[in-house]
mmCIF file of C-alpha atoms in Angstrom:
data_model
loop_
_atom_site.group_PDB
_atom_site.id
_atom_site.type_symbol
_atom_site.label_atom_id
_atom_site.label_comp_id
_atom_site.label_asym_id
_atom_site.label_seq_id
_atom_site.Cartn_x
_atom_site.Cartn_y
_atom_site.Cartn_z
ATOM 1 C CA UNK A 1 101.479 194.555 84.298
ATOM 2 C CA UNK A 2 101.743 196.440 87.644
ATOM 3 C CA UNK A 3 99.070 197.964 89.838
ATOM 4 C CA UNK A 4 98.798 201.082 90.444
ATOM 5 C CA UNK A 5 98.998 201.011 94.462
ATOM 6 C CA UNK A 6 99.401 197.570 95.650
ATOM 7 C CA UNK A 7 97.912 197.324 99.059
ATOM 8 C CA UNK A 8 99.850 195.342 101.584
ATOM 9 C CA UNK A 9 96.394 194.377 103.429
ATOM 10 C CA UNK A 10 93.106 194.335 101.543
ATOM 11 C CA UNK A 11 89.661 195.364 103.467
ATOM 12 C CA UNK A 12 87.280 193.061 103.409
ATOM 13 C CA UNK A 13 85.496 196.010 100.845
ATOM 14 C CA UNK A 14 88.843 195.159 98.485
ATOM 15 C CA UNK A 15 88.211 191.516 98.373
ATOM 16 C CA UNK A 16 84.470 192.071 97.691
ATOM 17 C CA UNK A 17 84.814 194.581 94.681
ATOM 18 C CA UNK A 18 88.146 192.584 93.479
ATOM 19 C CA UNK A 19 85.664 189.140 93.706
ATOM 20 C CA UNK A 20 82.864 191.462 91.850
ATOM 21 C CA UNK A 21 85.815 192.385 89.219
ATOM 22 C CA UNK A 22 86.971 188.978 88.449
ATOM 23 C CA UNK A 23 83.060 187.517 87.893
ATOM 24 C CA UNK A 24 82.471 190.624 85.768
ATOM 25 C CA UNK A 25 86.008 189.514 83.475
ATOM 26 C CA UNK A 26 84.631 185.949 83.552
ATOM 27 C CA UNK A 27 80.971 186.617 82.404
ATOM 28 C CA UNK A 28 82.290 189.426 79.922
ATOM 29 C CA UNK A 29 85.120 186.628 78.662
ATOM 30 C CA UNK A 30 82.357 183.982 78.083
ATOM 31 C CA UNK A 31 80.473 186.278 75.980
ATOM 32 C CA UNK A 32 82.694 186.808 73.731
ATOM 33 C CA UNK A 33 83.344 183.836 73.281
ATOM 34 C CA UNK A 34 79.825 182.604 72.885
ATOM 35 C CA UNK A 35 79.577 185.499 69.795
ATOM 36 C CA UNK A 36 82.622 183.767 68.767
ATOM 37 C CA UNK A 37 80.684 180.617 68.034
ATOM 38 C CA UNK A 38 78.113 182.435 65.923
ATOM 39 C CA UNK A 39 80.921 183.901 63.607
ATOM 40 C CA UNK A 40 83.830 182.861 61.389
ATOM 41 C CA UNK A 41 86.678 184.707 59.259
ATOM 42 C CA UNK A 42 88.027 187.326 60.953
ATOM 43 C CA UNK A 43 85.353 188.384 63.542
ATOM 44 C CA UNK A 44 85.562 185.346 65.099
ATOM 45 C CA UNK A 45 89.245 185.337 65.770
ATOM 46 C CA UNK A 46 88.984 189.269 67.098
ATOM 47 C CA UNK A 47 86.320 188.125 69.669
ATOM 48 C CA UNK A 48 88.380 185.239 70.853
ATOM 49 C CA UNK A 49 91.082 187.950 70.802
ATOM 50 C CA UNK A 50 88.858 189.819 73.261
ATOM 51 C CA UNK A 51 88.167 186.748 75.423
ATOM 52 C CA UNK A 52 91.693 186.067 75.822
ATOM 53 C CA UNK A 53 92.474 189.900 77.094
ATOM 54 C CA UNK A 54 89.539 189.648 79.583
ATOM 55 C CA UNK A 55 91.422 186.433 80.510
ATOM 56 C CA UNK A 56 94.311 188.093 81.196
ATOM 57 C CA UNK A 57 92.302 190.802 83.499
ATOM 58 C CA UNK A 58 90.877 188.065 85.314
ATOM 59 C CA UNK A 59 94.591 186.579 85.774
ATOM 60 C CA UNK A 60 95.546 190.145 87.646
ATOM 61 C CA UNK A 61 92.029 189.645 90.051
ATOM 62 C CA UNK A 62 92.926 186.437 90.640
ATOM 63 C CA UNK A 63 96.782 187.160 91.719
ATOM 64 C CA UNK A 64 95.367 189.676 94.122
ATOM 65 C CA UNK A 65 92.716 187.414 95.832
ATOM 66 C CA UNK A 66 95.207 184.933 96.162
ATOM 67 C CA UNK A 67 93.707 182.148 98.867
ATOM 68 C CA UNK A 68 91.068 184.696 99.585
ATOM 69 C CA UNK A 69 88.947 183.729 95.883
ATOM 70 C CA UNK A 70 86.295 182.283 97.692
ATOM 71 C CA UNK A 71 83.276 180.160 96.025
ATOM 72 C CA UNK A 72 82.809 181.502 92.217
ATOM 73 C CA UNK A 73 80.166 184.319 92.074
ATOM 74 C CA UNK A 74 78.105 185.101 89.111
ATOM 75 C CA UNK A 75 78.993 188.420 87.248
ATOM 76 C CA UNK A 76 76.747 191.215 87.248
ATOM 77 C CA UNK A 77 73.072 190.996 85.628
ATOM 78 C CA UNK A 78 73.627 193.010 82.917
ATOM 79 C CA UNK A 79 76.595 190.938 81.818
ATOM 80 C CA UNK A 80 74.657 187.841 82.324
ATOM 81 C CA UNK A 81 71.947 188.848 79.786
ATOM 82 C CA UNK A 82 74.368 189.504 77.244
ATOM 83 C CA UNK A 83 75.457 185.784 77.817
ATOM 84 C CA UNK A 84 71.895 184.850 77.628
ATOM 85 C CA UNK A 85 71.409 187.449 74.325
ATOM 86 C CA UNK A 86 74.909 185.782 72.623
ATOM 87 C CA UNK A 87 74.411 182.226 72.971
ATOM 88 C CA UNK A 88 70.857 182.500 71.422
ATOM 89 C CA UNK A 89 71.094 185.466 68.583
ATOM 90 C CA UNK A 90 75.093 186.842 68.346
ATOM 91 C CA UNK A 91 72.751 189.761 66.846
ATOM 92 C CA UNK A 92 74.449 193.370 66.589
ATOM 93 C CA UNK A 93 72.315 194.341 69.422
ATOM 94 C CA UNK A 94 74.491 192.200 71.345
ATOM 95 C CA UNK A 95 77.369 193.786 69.986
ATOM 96 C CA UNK A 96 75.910 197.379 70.873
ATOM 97 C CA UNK A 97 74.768 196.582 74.251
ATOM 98 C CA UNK A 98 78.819 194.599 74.797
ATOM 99 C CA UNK A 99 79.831 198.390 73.473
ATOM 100 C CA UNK A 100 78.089 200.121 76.212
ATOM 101 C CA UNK A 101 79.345 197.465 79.173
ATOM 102 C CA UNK A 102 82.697 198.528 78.162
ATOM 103 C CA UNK A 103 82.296 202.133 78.499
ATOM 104 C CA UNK A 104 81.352 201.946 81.990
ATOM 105 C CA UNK A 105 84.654 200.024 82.797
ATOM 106 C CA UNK A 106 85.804 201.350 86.558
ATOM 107 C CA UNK A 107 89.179 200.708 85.780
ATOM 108 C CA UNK A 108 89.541 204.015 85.455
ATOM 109 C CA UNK A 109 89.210 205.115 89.031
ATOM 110 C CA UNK A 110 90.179 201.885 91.009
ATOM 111 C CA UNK A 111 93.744 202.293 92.085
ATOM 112 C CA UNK A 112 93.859 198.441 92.329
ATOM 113 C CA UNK A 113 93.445 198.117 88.072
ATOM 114 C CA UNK A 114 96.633 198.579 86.336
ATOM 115 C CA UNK A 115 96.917 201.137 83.804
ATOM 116 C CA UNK A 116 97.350 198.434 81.119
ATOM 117 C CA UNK A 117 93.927 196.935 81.868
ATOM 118 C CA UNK A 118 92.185 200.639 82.216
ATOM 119 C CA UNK A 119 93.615 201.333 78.470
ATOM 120 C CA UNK A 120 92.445 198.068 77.484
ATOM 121 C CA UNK A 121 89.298 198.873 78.361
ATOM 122 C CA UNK A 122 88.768 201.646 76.040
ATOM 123 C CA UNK A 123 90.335 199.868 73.282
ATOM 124 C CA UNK A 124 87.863 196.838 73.470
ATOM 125 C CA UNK A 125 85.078 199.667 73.609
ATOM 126 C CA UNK A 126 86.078 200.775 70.262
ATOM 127 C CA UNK A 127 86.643 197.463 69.160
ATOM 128 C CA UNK A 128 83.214 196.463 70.628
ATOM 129 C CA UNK A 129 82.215 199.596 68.425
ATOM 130 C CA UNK A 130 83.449 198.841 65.361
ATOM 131 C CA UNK A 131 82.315 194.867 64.804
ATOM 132 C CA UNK A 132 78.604 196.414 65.404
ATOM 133 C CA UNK A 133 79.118 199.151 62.980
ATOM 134 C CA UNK A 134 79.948 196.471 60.804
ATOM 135 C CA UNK A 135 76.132 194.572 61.815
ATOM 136 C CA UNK A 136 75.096 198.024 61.397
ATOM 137 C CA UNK A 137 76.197 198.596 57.693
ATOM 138 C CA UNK A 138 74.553 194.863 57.071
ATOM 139 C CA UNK A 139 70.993 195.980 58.503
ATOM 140 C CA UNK A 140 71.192 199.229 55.749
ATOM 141 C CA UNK A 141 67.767 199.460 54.027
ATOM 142 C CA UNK A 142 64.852 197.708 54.612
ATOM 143 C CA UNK A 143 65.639 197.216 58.658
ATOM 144 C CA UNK A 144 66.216 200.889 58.543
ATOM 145 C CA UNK A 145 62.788 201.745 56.793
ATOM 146 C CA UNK A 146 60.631 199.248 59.099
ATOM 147 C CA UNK A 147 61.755 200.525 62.426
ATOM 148 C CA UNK A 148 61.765 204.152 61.131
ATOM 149 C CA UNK A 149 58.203 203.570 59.086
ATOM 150 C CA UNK A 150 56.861 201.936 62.167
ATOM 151 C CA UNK A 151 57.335 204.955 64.242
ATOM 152 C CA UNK A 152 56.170 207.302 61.718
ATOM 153 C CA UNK A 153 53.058 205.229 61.239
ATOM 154 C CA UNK A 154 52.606 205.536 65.364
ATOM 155 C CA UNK A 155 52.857 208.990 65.695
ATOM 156 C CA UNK A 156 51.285 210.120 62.450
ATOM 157 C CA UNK A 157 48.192 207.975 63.022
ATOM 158 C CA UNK A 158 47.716 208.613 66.342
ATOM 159 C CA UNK A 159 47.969 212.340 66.321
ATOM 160 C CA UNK A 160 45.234 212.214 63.248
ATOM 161 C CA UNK A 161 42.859 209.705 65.350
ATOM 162 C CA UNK A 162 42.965 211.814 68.451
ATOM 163 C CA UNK A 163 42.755 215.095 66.598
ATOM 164 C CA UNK A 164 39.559 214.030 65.048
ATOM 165 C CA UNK A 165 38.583 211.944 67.875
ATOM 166 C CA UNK A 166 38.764 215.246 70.223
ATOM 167 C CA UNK A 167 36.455 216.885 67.510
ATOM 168 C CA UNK A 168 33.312 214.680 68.639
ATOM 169 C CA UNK A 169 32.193 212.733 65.707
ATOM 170 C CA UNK A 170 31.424 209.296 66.003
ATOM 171 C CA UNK A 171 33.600 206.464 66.406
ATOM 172 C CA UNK A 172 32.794 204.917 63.109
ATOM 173 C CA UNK A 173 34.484 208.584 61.236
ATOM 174 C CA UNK A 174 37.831 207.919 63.714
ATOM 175 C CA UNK A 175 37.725 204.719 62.138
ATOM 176 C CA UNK A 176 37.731 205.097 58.524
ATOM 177 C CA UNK A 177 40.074 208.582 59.162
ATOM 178 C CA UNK A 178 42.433 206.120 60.950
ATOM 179 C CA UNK A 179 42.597 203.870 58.350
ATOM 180 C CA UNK A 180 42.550 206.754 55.427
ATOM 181 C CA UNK A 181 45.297 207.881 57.033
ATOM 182 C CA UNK A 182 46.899 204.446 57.426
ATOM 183 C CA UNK A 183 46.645 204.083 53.497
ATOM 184 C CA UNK A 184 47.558 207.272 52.580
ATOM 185 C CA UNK A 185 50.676 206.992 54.757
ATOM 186 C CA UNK A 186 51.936 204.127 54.361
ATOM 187 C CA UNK A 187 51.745 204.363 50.227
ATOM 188 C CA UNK A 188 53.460 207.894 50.346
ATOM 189 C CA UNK A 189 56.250 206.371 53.052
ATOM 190 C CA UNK A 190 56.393 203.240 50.414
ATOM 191 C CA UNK A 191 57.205 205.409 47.260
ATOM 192 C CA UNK A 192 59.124 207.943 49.219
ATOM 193 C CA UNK A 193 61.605 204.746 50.255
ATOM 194 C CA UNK A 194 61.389 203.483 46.875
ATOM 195 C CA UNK A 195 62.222 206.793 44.871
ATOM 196 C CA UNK A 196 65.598 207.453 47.389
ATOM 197 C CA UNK A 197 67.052 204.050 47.403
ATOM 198 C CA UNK A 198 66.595 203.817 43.344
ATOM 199 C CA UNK A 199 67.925 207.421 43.397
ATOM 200 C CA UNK A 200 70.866 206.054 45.514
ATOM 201 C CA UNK A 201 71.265 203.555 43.379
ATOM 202 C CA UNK A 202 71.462 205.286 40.106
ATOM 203 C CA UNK A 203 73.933 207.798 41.471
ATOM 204 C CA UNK A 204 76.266 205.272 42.441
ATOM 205 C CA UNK A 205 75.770 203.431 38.762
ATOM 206 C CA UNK A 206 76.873 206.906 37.329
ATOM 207 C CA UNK A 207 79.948 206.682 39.257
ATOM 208 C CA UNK A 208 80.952 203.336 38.462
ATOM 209 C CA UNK A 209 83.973 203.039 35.416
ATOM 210 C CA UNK A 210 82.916 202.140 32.381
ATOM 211 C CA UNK A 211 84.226 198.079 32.621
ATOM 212 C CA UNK A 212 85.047 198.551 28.813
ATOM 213 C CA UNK A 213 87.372 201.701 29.333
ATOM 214 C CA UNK A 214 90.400 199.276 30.247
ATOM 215 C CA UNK A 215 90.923 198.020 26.673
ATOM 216 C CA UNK A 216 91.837 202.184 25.823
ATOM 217 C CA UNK A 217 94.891 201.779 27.812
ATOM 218 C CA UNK A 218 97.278 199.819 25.060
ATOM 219 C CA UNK A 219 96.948 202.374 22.773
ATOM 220 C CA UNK A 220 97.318 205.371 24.915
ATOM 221 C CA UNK A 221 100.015 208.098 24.168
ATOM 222 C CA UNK A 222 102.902 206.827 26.757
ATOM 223 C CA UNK A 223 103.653 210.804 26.548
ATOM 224 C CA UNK A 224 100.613 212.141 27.087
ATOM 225 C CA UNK A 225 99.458 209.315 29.012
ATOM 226 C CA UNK A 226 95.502 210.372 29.567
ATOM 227 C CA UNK A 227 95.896 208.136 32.357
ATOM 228 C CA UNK A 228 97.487 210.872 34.289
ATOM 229 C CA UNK A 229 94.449 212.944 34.173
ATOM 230 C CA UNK A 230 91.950 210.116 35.278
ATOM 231 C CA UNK A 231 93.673 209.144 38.535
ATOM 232 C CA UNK A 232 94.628 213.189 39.200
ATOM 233 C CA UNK A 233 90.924 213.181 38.970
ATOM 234 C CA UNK A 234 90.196 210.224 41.073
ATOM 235 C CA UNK A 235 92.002 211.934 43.739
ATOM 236 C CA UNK A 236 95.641 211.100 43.590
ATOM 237 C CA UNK A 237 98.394 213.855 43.425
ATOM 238 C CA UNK A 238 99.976 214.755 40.288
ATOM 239 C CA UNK A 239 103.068 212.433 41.418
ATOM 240 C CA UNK A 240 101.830 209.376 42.364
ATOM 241 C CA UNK A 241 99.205 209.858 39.229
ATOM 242 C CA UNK A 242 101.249 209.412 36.676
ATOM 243 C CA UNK A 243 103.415 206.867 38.447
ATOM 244 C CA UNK A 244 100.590 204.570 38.829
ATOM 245 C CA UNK A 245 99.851 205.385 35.143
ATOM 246 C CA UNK A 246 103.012 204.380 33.975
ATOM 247 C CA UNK A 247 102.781 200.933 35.809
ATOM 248 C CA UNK A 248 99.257 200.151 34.071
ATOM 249 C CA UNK A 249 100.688 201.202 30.793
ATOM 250 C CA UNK A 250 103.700 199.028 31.138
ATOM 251 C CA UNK A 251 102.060 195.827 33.036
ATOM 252 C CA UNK A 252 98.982 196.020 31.120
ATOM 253 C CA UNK A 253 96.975 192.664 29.937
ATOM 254 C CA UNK A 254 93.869 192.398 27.493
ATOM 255 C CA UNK A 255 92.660 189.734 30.062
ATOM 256 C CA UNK A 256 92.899 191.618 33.297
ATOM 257 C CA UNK A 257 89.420 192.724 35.201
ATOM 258 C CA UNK A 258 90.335 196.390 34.097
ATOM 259 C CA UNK A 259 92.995 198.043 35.862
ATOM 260 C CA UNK A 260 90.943 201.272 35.629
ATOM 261 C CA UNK A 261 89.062 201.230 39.099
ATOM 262 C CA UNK A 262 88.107 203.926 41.238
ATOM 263 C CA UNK A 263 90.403 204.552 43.752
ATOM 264 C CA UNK A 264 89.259 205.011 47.192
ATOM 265 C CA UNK A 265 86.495 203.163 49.610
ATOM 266 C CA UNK A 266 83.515 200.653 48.433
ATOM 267 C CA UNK A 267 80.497 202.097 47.550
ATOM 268 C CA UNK A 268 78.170 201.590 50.681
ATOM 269 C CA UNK A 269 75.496 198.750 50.364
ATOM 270 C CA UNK A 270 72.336 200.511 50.544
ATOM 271 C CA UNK A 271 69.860 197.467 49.882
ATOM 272 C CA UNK A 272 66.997 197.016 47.431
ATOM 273 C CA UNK A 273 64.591 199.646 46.930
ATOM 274 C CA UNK A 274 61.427 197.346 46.375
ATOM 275 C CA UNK A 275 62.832 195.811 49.944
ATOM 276 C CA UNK A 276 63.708 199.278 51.440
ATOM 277 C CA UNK A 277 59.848 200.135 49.883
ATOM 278 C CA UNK A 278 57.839 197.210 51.175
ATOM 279 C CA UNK A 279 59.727 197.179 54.406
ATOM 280 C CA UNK A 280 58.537 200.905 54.909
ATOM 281 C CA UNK A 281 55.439 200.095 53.844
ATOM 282 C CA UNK A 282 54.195 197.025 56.038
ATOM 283 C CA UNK A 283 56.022 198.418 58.562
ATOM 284 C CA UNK A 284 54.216 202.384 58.605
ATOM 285 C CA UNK A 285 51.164 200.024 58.421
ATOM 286 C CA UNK A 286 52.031 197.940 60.985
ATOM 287 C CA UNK A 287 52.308 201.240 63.426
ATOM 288 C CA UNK A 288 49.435 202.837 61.937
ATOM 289 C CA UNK A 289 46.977 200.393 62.648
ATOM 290 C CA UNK A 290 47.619 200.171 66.670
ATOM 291 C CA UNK A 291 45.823 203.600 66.729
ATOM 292 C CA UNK A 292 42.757 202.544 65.316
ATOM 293 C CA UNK A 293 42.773 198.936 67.001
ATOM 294 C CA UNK A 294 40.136 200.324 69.878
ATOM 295 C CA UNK A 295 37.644 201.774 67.291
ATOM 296 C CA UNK A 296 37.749 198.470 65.284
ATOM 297 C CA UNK A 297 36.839 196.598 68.730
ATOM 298 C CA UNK A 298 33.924 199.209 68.927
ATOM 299 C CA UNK A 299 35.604 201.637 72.002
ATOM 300 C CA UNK A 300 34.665 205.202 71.559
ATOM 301 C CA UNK A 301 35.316 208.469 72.973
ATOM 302 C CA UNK A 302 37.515 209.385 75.788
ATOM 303 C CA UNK A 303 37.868 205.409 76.319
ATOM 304 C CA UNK A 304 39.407 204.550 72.860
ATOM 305 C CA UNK A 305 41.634 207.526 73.078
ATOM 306 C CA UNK A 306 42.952 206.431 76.276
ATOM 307 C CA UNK A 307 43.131 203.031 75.206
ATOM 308 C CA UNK A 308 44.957 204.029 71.647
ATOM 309 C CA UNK A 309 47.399 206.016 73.827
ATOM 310 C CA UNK A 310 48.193 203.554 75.904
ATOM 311 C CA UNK A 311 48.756 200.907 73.054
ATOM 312 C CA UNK A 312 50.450 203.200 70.798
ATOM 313 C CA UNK A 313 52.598 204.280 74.223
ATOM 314 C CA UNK A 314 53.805 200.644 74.128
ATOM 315 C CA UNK A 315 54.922 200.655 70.915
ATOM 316 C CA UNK A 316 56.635 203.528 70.931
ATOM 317 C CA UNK A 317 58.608 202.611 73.984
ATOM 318 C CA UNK A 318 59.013 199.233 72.027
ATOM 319 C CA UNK A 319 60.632 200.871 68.961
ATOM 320 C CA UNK A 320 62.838 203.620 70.947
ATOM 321 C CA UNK A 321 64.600 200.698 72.721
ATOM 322 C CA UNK A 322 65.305 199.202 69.437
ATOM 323 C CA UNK A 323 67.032 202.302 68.520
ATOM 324 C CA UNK A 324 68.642 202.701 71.352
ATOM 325 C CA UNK A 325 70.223 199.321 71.361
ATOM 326 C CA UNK A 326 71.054 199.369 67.756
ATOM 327 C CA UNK A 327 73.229 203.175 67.805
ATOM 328 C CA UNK A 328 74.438 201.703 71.071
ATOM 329 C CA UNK A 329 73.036 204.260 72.917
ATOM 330 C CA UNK A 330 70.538 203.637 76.209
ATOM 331 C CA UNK A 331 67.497 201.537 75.567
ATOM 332 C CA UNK A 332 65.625 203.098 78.177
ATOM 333 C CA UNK A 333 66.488 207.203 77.021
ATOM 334 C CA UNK A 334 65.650 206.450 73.872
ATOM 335 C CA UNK A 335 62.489 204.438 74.574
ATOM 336 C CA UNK A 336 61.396 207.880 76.585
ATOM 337 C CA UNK A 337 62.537 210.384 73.783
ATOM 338 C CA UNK A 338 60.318 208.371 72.029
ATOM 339 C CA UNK A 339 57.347 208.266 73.948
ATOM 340 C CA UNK A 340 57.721 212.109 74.619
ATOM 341 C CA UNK A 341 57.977 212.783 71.026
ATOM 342 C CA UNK A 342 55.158 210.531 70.079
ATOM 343 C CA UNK A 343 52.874 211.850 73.147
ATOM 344 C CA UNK A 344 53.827 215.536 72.639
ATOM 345 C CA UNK A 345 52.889 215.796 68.622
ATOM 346 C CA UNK A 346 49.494 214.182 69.525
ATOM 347 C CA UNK A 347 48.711 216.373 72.325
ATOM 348 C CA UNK A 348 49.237 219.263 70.054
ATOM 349 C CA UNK A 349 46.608 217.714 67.330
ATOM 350 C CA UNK A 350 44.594 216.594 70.059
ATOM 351 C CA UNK A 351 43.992 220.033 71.931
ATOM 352 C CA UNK A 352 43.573 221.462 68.040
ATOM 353 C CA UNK A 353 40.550 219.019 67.979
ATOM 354 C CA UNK A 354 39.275 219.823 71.221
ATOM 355 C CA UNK A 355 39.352 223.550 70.088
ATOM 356 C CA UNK A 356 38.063 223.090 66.857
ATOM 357 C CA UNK A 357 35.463 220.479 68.159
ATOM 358 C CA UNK A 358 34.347 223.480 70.681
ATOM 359 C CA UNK A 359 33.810 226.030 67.848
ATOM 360 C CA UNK A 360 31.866 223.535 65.843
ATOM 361 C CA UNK A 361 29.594 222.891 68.800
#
């Protein structure tokens, strides 16, 4: 491992970003190792893996510094939180946030990194990556209907209170529309959920082989060998179809788990759909109901909408950052794409009421 440019004098600016560099490695090194704690199999030994090359980037800081290490510094804040975050959850919005720390590596553009420990860099991003695509895949379904039905329920149900509430009736019809709407949403989110999932479901059934079709194979025609056609079907070339064919003909036993298996990737886990449903449910609910909290506390006009803004706002900058942390992607633009989207649709309902309200007038 060579540097790049290896200075014969460091600047006292060297020293300082080379200290900064080796608490970063450090606090990045412990955190993998603290998510290391939380898992076993496999992810746990490619974590360590990761600890161990952020050891060896500290180990090029350190030769560097040489006498000039100085007291031990603490590693940046970000990078501290995810130490904080690991130790008490190992969540996968550890993982994503770990994912994003590594693409802002500035090993890249510091002359004093070597190449080795630039391209390592991107490498653990990916790896980073793909262990929280794997948290991802295990959240499928009913996570994916809550924080999806709770925004729904925030937007939908606050655009309908402040549409109506701009129209002028009284508090006590915002109310009950609220909580119409509430209902009426969160039982068509519910079935909607339910019908997809079980749809998912039942697609996937069709495609799974019969488990009865392996006892056919003994008395297949070796010549004709039907066999052929089903694995030419299941993707494989005409070649390696009857190949593979002739090898379950010949090695065949009546006690096997059916050699006959569809060739190719796992069906994705998509979850339960009376989960995925009652998830989307409580969860629309859950949103819906911040909109009409003011009106049940008695608030009305241009003080509960402000106040039902302003709590809904909240939420919506609550759910975006979820978001954002779980695609990896940043908390805080997400959390405002939110808000935007959530503020701009009831603007639009709102100035309807306001115009409609006017005309009724």
């Amino acid at each position: 491992m060579t540097t790049r440019i290896q200075p014969t004098e460091p600047t006292a600016a060297d020293v300082r970003r080379w200290r900064r560099y080796l608490a970063d490695e450090r606090a990045e090194a412990a955190v993998y190792r603290d998510l290391a704690r939380r898992r076993d199999g496999e992810e746990r030994e490619i974590l360590l893996a990761l600890a161990e090359a952020e050891g060896r980037h500290e180990a090029h800081w350190l030769q560097l510094l040489g006498d000039r290490v100085g007291k031990p510094r603490r590693g940046a804040l970000r990078t501290r939180a995810l130490g904080w975050m690991a130790r008490r959850f190992g969540s996968v919005f550890v993982l994503a946030l770990a994912q994003r720390a590594e693409s802002r590596s500035p090993y890249e553009g510091d002359l004093d990194a070597t190449d080795a420990m630039a391209a390592d860099e991107r490498i653990h991003e990916e790896v980073v990556r793909s262990l929280a695509a794997r948290g991802r895949n295990r959240l499928a379904g009913g996570f994916r209907a809550a924080v999806f039905g709770a925004n729904d329920g925030l937007v939908s149900n606050l655009a309908l209170v402040l549409g109506i509430g701009a129209t002028g009736v009284s508090s006590a019809t915002v109310l009950f529309t609220g909580i119409a709407g509430l209902l009426a949403g969160a039982l068509s989110m519910g079935a909607g959920e339910y019908v997809s999932v079980r749809s998912q479901r039942e697609l996937l059934d069709a495609s799974t082989p019969n488990p009865t079709a392996h006892s056919a194979v003994p008395n297949l025609d070796v010549d004709a060998n039907e066999l052929t056609l089903l694995y030419r079907a299941r993707g494989m070339s005409a070649q390696d179809a009857a190949q593979h064919a002739a090898e379950m003909i010949a090695n065949y036993r009546p006690d096997a788990t059916g050699p006959i298996r569809i060739v190719g990737d796992e069906h994705e886990a998509i979850g339960s759909a009376w989960g995925a449903a009652s998830a989307s449910f409580c969860f629309f609910a859950s949103g819906a109901i911040i909109a009409v909290i003011p009106y049940l506390f008695g608030l009305s006009g241009l003080t509960a909408i402000i106040m039902a803004s302003a709590l809904v706002g909240l939420a919506l900058l609550l759910t975006g950052a979820v978001v954002g942390l779980l695609s990896g992607a940043s908390p805080l633009k997400r959390a405002l794409r939110q808000l935007a989207i959530g503020f701009g649709a009831s603007a639009v309902t709102y100035l309807l009421g306001l115009a409609f309200g006017s005309g009724l007038a």
